[in-house]
PDB file of C-alpha atoms in Angstrom:
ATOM      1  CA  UNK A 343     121.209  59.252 158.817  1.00 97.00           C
ATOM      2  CA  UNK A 344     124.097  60.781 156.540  1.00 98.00           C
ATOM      3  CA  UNK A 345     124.209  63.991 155.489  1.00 98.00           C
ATOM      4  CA  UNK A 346     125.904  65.347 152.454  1.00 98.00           C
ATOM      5  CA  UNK A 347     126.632  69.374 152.146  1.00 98.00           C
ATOM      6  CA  UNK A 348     127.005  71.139 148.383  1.00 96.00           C
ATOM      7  CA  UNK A 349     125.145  68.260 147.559  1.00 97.00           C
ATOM      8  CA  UNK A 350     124.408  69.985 144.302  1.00 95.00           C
ATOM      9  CA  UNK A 351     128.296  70.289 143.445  1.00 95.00           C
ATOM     10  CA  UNK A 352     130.046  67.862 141.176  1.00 96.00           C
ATOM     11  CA  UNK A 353     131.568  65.900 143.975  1.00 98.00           C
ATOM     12  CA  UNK A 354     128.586  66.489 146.779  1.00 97.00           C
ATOM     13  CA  UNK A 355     126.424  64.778 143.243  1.00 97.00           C
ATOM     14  CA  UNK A 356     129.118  61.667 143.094  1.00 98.00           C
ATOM     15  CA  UNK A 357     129.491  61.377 146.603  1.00 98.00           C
ATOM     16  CA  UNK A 358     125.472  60.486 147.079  1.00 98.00           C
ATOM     17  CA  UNK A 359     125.985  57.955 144.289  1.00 97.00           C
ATOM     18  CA  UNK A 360     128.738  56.534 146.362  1.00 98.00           C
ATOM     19  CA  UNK A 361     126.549  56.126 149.076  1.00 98.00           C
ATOM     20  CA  UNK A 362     124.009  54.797 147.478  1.00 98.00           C
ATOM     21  CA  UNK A 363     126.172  52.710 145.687  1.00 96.00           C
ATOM     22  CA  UNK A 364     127.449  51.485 149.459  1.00 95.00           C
ATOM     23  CA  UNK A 365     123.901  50.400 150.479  1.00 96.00           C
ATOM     24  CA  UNK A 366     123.058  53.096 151.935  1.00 97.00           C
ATOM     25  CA  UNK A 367     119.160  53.968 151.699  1.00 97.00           C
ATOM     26  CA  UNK A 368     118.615  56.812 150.017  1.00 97.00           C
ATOM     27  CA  UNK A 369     115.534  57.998 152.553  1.00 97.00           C
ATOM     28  CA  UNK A 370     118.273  57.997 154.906  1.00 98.00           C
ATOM     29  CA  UNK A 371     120.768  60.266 152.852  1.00 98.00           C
ATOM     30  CA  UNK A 372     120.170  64.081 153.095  1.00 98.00           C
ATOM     31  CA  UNK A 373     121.044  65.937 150.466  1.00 98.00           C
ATOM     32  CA  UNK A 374     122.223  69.920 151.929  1.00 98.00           C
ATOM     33  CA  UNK A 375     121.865  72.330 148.927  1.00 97.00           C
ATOM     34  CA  UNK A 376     121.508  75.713 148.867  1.00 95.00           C
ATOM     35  CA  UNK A 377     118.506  76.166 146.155  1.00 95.00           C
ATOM     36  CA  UNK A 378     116.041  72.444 146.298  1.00 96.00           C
ATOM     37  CA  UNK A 379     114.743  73.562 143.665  1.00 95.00           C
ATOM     38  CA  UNK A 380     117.295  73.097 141.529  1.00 94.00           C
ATOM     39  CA  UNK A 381     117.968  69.959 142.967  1.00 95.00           C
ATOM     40  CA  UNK A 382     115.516  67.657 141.191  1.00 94.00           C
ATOM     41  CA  UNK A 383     118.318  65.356 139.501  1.00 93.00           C
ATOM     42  CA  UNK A 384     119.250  64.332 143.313  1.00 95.00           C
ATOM     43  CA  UNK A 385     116.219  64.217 144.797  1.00 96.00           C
ATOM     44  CA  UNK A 386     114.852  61.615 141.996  1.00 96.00           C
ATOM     45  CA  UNK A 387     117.132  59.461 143.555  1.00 96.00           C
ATOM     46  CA  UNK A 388     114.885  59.659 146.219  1.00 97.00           C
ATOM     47  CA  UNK A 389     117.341  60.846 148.991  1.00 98.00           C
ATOM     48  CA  UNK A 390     115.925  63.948 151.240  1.00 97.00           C
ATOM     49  CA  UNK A 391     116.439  67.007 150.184  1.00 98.00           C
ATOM     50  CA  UNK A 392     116.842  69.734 152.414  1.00 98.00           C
ATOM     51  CA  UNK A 393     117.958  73.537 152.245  1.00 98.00           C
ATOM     52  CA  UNK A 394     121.557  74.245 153.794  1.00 97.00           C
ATOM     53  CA  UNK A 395     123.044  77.313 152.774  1.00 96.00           C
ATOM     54  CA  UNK A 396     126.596  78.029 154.400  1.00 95.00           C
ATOM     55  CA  UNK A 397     125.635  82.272 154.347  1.00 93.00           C
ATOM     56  CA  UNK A 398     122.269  81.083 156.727  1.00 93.00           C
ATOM     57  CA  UNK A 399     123.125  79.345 159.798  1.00 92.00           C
ATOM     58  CA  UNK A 400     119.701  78.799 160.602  1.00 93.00           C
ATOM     59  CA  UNK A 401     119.094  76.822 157.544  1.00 97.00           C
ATOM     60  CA  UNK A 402     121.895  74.517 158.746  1.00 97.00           C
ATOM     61  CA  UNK A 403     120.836  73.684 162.030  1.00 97.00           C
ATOM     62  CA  UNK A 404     117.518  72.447 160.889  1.00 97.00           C
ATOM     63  CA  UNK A 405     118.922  70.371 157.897  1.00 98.00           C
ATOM     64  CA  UNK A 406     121.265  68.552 160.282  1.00 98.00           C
ATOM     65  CA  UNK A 407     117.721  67.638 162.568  1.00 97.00           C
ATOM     66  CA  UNK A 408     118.469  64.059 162.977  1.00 97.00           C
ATOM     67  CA  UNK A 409     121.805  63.802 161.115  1.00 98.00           C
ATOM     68  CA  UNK A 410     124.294  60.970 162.546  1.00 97.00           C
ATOM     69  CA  UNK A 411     127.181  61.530 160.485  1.00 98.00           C
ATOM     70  CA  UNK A 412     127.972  64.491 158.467  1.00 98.00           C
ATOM     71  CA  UNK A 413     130.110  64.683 154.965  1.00 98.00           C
ATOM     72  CA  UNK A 414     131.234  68.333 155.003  1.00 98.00           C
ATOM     73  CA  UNK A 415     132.740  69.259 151.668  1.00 98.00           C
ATOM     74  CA  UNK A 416     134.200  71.900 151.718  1.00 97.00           C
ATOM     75  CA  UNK A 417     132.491  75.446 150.257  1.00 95.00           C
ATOM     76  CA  UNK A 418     134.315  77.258 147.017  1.00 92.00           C
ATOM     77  CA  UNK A 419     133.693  80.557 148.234  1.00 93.00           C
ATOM     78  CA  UNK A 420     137.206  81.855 148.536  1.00 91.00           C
ATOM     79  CA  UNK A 421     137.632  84.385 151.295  1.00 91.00           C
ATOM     80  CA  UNK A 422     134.149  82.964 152.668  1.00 95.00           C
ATOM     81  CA  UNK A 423     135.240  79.467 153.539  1.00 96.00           C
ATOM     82  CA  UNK A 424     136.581  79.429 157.055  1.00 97.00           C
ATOM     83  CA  UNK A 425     133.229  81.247 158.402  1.00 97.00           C
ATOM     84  CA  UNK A 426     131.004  79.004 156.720  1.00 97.00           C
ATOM     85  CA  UNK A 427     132.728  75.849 157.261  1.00 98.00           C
ATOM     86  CA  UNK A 428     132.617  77.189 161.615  1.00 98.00           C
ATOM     87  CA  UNK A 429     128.773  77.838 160.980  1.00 97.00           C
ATOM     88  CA  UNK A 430     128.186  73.921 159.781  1.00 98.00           C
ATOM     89  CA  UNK A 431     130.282  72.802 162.475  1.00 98.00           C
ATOM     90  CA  UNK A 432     128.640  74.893 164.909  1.00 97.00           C
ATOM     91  CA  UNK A 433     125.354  73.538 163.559  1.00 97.00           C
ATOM     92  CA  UNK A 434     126.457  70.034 163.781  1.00 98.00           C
ATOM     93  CA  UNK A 435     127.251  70.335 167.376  1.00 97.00           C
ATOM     94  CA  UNK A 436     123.867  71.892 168.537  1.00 97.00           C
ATOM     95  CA  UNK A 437     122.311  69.425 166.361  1.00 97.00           C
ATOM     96  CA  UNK A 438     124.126  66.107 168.006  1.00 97.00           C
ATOM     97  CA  UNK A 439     125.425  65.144 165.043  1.00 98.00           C
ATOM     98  CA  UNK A 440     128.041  62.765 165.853  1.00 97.00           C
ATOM     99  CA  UNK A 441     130.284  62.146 163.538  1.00 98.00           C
ATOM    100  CA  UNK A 442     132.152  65.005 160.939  1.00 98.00           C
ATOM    101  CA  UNK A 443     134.202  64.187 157.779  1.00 98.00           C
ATOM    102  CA  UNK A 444     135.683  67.309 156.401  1.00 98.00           C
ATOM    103  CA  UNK A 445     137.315  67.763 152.610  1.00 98.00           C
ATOM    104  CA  UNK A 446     140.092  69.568 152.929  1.00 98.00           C
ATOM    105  CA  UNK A 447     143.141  69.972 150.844  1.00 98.00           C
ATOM    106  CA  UNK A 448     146.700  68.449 150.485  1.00 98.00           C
ATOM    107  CA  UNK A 449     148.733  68.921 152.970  1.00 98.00           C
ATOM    108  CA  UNK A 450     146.964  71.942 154.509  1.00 98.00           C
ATOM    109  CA  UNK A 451     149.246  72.200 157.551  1.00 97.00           C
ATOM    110  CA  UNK A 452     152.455  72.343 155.005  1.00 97.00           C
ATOM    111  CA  UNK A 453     151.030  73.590 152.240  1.00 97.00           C
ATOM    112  CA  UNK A 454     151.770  77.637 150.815  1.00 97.00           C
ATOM    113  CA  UNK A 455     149.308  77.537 148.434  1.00 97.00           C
ATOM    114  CA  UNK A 456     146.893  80.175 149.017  1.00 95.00           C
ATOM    115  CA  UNK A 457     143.903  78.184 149.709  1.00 96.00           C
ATOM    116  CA  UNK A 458     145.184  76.139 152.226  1.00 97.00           C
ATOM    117  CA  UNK A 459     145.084  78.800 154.732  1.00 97.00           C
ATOM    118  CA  UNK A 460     140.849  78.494 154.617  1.00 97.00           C
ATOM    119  CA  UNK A 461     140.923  74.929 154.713  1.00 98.00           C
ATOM    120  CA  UNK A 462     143.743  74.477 157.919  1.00 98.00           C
ATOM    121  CA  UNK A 463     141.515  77.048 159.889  1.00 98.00           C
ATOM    122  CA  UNK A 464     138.615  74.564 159.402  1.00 98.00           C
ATOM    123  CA  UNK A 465     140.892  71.700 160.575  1.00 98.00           C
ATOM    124  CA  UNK A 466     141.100  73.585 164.021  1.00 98.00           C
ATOM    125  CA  UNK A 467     138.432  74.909 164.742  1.00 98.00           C
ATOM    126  CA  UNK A 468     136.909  70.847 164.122  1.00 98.00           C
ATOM    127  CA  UNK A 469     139.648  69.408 165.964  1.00 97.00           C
ATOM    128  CA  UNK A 470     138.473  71.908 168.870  1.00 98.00           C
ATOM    129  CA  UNK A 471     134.885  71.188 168.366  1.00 97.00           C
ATOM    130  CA  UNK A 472     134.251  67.930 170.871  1.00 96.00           C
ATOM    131  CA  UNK A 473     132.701  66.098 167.362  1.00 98.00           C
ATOM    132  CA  UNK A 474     134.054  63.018 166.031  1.00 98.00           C
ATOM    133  CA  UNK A 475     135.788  63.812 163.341  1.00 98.00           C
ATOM    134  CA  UNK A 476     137.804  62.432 159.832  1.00 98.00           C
ATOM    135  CA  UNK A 477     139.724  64.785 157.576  1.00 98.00           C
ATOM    136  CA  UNK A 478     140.242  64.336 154.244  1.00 98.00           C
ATOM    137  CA  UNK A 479     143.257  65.961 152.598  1.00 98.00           C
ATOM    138  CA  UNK A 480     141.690  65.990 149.023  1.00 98.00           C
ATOM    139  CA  UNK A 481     144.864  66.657 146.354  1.00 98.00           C
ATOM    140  CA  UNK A 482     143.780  68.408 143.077  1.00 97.00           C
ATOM    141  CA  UNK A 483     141.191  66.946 140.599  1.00 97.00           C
ATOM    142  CA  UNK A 484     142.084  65.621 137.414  1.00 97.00           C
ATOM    143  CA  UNK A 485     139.148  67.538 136.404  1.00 97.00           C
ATOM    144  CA  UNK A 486     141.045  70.685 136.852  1.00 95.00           C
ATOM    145  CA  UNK A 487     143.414  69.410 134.247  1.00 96.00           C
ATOM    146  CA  UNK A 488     141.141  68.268 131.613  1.00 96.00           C
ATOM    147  CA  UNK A 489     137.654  69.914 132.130  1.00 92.00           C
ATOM    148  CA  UNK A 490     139.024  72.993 129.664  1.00 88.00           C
ATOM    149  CA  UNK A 491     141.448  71.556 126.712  1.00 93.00           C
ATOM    150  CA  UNK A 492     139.475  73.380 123.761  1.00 91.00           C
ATOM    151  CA  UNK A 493     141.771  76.081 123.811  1.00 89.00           C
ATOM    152  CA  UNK A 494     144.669  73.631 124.228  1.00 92.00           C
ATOM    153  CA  UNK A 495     143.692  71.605 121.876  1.00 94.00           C
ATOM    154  CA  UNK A 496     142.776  74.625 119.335  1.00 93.00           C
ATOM    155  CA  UNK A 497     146.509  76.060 120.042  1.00 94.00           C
ATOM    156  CA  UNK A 498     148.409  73.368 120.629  1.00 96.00           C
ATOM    157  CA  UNK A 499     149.614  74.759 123.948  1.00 97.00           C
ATOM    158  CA  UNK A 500     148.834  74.187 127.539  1.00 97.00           C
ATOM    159  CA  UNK A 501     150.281  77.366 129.386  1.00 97.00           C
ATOM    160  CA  UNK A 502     150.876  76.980 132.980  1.00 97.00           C
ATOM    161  CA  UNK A 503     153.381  78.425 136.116  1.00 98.00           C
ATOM    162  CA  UNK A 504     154.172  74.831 137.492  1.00 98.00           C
ATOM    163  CA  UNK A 505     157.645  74.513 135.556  1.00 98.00           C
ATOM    164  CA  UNK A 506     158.446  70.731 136.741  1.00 97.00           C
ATOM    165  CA  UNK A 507     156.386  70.733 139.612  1.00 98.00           C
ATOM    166  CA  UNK A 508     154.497  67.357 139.814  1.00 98.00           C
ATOM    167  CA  UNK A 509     150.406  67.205 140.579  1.00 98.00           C
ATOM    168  CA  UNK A 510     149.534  63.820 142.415  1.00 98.00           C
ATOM    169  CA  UNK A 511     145.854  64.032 140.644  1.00 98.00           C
ATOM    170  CA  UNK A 512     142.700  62.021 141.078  1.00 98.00           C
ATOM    171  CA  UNK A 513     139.605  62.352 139.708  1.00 98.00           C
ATOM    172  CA  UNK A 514     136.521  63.893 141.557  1.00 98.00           C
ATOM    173  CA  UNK A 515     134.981  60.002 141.543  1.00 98.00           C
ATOM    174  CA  UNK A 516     138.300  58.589 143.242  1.00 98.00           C
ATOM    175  CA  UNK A 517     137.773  61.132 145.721  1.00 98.00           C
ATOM    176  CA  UNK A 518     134.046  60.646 146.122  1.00 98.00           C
ATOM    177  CA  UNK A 519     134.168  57.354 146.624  1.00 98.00           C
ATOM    178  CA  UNK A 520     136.399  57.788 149.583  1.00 98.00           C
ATOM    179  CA  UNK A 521     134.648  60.050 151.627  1.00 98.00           C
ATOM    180  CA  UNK A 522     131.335  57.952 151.292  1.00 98.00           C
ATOM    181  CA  UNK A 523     133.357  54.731 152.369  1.00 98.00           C
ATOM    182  CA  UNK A 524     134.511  56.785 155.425  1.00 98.00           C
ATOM    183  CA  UNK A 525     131.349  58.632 156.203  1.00 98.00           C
ATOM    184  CA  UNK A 526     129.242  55.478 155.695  1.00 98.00           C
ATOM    185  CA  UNK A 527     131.432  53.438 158.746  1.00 97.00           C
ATOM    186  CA  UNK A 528     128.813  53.267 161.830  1.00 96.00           C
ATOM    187  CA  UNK A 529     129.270  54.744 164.304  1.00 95.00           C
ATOM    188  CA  UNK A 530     130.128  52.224 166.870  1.00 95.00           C
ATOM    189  CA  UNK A 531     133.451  51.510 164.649  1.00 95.00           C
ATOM    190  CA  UNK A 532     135.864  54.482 165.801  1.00 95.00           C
ATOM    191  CA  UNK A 533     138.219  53.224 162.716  1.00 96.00           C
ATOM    192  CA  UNK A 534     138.588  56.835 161.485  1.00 98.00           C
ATOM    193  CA  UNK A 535     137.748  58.450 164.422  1.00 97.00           C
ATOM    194  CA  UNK A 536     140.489  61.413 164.753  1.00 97.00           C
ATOM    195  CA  UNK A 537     142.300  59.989 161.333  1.00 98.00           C
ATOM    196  CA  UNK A 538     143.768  62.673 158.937  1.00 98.00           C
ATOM    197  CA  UNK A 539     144.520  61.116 155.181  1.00 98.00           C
ATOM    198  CA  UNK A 540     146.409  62.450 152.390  1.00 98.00           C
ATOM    199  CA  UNK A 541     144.185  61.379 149.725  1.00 98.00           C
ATOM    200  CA  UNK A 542     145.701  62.191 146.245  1.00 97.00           C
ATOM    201  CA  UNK A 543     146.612  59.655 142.612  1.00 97.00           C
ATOM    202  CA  UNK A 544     149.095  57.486 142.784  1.00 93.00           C
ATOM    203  CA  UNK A 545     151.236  58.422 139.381  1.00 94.00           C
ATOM    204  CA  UNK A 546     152.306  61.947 139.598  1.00 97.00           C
ATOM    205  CA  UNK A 547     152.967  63.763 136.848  1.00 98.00           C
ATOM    206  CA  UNK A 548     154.279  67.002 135.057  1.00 98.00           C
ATOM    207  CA  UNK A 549     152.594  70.000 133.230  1.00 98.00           C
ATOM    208  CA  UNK A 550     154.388  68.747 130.537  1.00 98.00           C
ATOM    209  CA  UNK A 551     153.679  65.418 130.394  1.00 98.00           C
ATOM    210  CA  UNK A 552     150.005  66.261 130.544  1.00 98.00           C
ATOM    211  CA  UNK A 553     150.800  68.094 127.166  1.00 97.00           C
ATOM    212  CA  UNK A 554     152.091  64.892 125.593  1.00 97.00           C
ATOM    213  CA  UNK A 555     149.203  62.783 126.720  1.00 97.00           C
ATOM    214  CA  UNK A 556     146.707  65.133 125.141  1.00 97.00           C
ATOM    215  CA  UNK A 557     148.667  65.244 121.812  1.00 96.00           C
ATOM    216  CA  UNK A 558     148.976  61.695 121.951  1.00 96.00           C
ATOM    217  CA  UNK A 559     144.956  61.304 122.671  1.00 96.00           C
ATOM    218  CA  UNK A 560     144.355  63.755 119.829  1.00 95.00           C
ATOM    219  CA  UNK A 561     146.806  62.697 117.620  1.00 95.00           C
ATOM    220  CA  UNK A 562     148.246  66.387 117.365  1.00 94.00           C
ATOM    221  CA  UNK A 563     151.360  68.341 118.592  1.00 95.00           C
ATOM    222  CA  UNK A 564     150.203  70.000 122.356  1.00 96.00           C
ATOM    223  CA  UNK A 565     153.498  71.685 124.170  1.00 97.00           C
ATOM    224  CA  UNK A 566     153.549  73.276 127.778  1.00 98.00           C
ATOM    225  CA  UNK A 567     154.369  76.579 128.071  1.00 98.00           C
ATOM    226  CA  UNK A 568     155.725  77.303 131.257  1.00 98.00           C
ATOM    227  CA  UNK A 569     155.440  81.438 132.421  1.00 98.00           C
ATOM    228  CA  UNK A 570     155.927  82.915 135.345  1.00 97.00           C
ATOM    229  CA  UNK A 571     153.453  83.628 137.931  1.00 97.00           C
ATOM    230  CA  UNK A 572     152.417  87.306 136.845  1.00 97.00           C
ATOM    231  CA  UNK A 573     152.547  86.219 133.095  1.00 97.00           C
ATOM    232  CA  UNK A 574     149.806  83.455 133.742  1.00 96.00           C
ATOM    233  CA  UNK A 575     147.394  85.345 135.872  1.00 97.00           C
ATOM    234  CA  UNK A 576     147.483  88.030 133.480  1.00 97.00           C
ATOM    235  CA  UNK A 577     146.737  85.672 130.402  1.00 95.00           C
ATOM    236  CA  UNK A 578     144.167  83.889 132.635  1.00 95.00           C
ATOM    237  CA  UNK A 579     142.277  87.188 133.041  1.00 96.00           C
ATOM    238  CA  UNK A 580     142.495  88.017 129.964  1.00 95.00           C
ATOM    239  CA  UNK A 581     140.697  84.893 128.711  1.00 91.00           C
ATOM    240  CA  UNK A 582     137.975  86.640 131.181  1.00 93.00           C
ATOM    241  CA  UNK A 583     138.559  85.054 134.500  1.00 92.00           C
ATOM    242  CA  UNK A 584     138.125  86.805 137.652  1.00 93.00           C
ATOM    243  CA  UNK A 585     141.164  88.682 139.200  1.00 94.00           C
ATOM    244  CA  UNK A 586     140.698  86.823 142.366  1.00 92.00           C
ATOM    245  CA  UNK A 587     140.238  83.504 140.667  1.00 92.00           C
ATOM    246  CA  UNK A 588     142.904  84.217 138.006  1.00 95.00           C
ATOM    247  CA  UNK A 589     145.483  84.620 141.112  1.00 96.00           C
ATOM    248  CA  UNK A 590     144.288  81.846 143.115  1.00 95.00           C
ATOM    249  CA  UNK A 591     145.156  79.606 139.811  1.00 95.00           C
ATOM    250  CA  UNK A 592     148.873  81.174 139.477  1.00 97.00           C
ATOM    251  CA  UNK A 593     149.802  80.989 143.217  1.00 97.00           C
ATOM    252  CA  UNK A 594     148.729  76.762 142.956  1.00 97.00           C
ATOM    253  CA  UNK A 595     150.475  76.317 140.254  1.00 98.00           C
ATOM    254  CA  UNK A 596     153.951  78.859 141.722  1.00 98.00           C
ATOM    255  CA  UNK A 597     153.704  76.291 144.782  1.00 98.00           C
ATOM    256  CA  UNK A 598     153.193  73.222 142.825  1.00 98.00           C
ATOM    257  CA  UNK A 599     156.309  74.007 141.174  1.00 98.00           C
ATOM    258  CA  UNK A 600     157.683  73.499 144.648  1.00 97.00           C
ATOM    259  CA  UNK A 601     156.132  70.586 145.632  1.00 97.00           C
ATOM    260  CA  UNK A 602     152.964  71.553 147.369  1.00 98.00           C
ATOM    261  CA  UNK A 603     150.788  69.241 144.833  1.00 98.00           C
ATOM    262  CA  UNK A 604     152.644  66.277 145.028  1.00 98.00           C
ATOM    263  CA  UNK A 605     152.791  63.338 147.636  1.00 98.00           C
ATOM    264  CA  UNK A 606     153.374  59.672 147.607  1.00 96.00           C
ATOM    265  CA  UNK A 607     149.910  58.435 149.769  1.00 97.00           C
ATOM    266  CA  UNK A 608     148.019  55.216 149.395  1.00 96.00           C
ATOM    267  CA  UNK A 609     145.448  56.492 150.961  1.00 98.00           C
ATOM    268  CA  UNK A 610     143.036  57.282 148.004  1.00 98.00           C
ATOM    269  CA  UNK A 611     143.213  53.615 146.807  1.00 97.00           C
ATOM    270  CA  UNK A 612     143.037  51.721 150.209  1.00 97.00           C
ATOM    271  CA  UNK A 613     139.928  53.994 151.294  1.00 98.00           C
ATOM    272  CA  UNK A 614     137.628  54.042 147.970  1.00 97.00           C
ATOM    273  CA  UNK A 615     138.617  50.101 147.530  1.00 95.00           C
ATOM    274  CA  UNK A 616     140.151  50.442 143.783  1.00 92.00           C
ATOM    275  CA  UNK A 617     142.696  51.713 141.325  1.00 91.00           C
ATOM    276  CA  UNK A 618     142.268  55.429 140.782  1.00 93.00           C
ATOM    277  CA  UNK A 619     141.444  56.779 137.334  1.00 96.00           C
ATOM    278  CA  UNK A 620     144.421  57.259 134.802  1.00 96.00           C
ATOM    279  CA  UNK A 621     145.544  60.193 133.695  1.00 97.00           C
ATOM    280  CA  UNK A 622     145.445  58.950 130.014  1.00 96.00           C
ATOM    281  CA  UNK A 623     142.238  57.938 130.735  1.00 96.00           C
ATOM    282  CA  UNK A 624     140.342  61.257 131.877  1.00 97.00           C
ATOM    283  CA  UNK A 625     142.454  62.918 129.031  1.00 97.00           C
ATOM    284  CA  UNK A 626     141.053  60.513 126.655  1.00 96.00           C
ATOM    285  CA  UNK A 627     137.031  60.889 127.866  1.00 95.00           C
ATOM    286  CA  UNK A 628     137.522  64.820 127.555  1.00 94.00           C
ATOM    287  CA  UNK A 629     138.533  64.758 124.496  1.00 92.00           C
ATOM    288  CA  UNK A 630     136.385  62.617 122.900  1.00 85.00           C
ATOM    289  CA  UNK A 631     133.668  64.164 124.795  1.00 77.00           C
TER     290      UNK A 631
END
């Protein structure tokens, strides 16, 4: 039996698919979300939905009742993560699950960017665990680039901190389909067993070149404006983002600027079996969304 956490997140959501997908039976998927009962468009695909909330350790240790292998992804509760991610991994352990495969990010034991520091603890403390484990070094989403272009597309700007800095992208179904193909091995195949991949899109590109794409796509002029770190947390709150979140955004892009979002890795490709998604390709489905 698999289990999937955030299973109500966009990737936990795509990941199931995968599986399913894989020939894997959905009775023997569980689904860990933190509200079932907002989880009716997984559970029609007939997988097992269970509670798992990251803030109730109890609720973890019985959703992982009978779990083989476990897809971890990782929680978006800055500041929260590293605690939560210890309680599923504690839970795991009492619960013999065998097998862990944890989404982390890009080169968490290099990286500056703030949120690597969550995801590196994680790495540790499952290293130290006894488990089985995978890790997967998840780069950023396309998504991230292209989920909010009404503004940039209103404007004609895309304002970022990132100067030249290049983002080795992939979208949230390249990524998905990875982690099922791993998770999904059986167990008596130790292939990935203590493997840590750099998963991340094969054509890395610019802030600005993202701004020519889109004005290509919508046939109009779109130009990156490049601030500086202070300037584009400031804007990004002003546009009514969180402080926290607003900061978090600035200090990726300060470090991608320096490299911390950019890697040449095959990994992504050779794991989910094809040819990532384009960049001019998940710029052209938002925009004609």
């Amino acid at each position: 039996m698999i289990a999937v956490t955030g299973a109500n997140g966009k990737l936990g959501r795509l990941a199931i698919q995968e599986l399913i997908k894989k020939g894997v039976s959905a009775k023997d998927i569980v689904a860990g979300v933190r509200s079932p009962e907002k989880a009716q468009e997984i559970a029609a695909l007939g997988v097992q939905v269970r509670k798992l909330d990251y803030d109730m350790p109890e609720t973890i240790l019985s959703a992982l009742q009978g779990v083989d292998r476990l897809l971890l992804i990782s929680s978006s509760e800055i500041g929260k993560r590293e605690s939560q991610h210890r309680s599923v991994i504690s839970a795991a352990k009492s619960a013999g699950v065998k097998r862990v495969v944890y989404t982390s990010i890009l080169k968490a034991d290099s990286s500056r960017l703030a949120l690597a520091a969550e995801h590196l603890a994680t790495e540790r403390f499952l290293r130290d665990s006894g488990l089985s484990f995978t890790i997967l070094r998840n780069g950023w989403y396309l998504e991230n680039h292209t989920e909010n272009l009404g503004a940039a597309l209103e404007h004609g700007v895309i304002l970022g901190a990132a100067g030249e800095g290049r983002f080795s992208s992939a979208s949230r179904a390249d990524y998905a389909a990875a982690a099922a193909a791993v998770v999904a091995t059986p167990l008596s195949s130790t292939t990935h067993d203590g493997k840590v991949y750099e998963l991340a899109g094969e054509n890395a590109f610019t802030l600005s070149e993202l701004a020519a794409v889109v004005g290509r796509v919508a046939g109009k002029p779109v130009v990156y404006k490049n601030l500086s770190g202070e300037e584009l947390e400031k804007t990004l709150v002003s546009f009514g983002l969180p402080g926290p979140f607003a900061h978090i955004l600035a200090d990726s892009d300060l470090y991608a600027a320096k490299g911390d979002l950019e890697i040449q890795s095959s990994d992504l490709a050779r794991l989910s079996g094809r040819a990532g998604q384009s960049l001019e390709s998940a710029v052209t489905a938002a925009v004609r969304r």
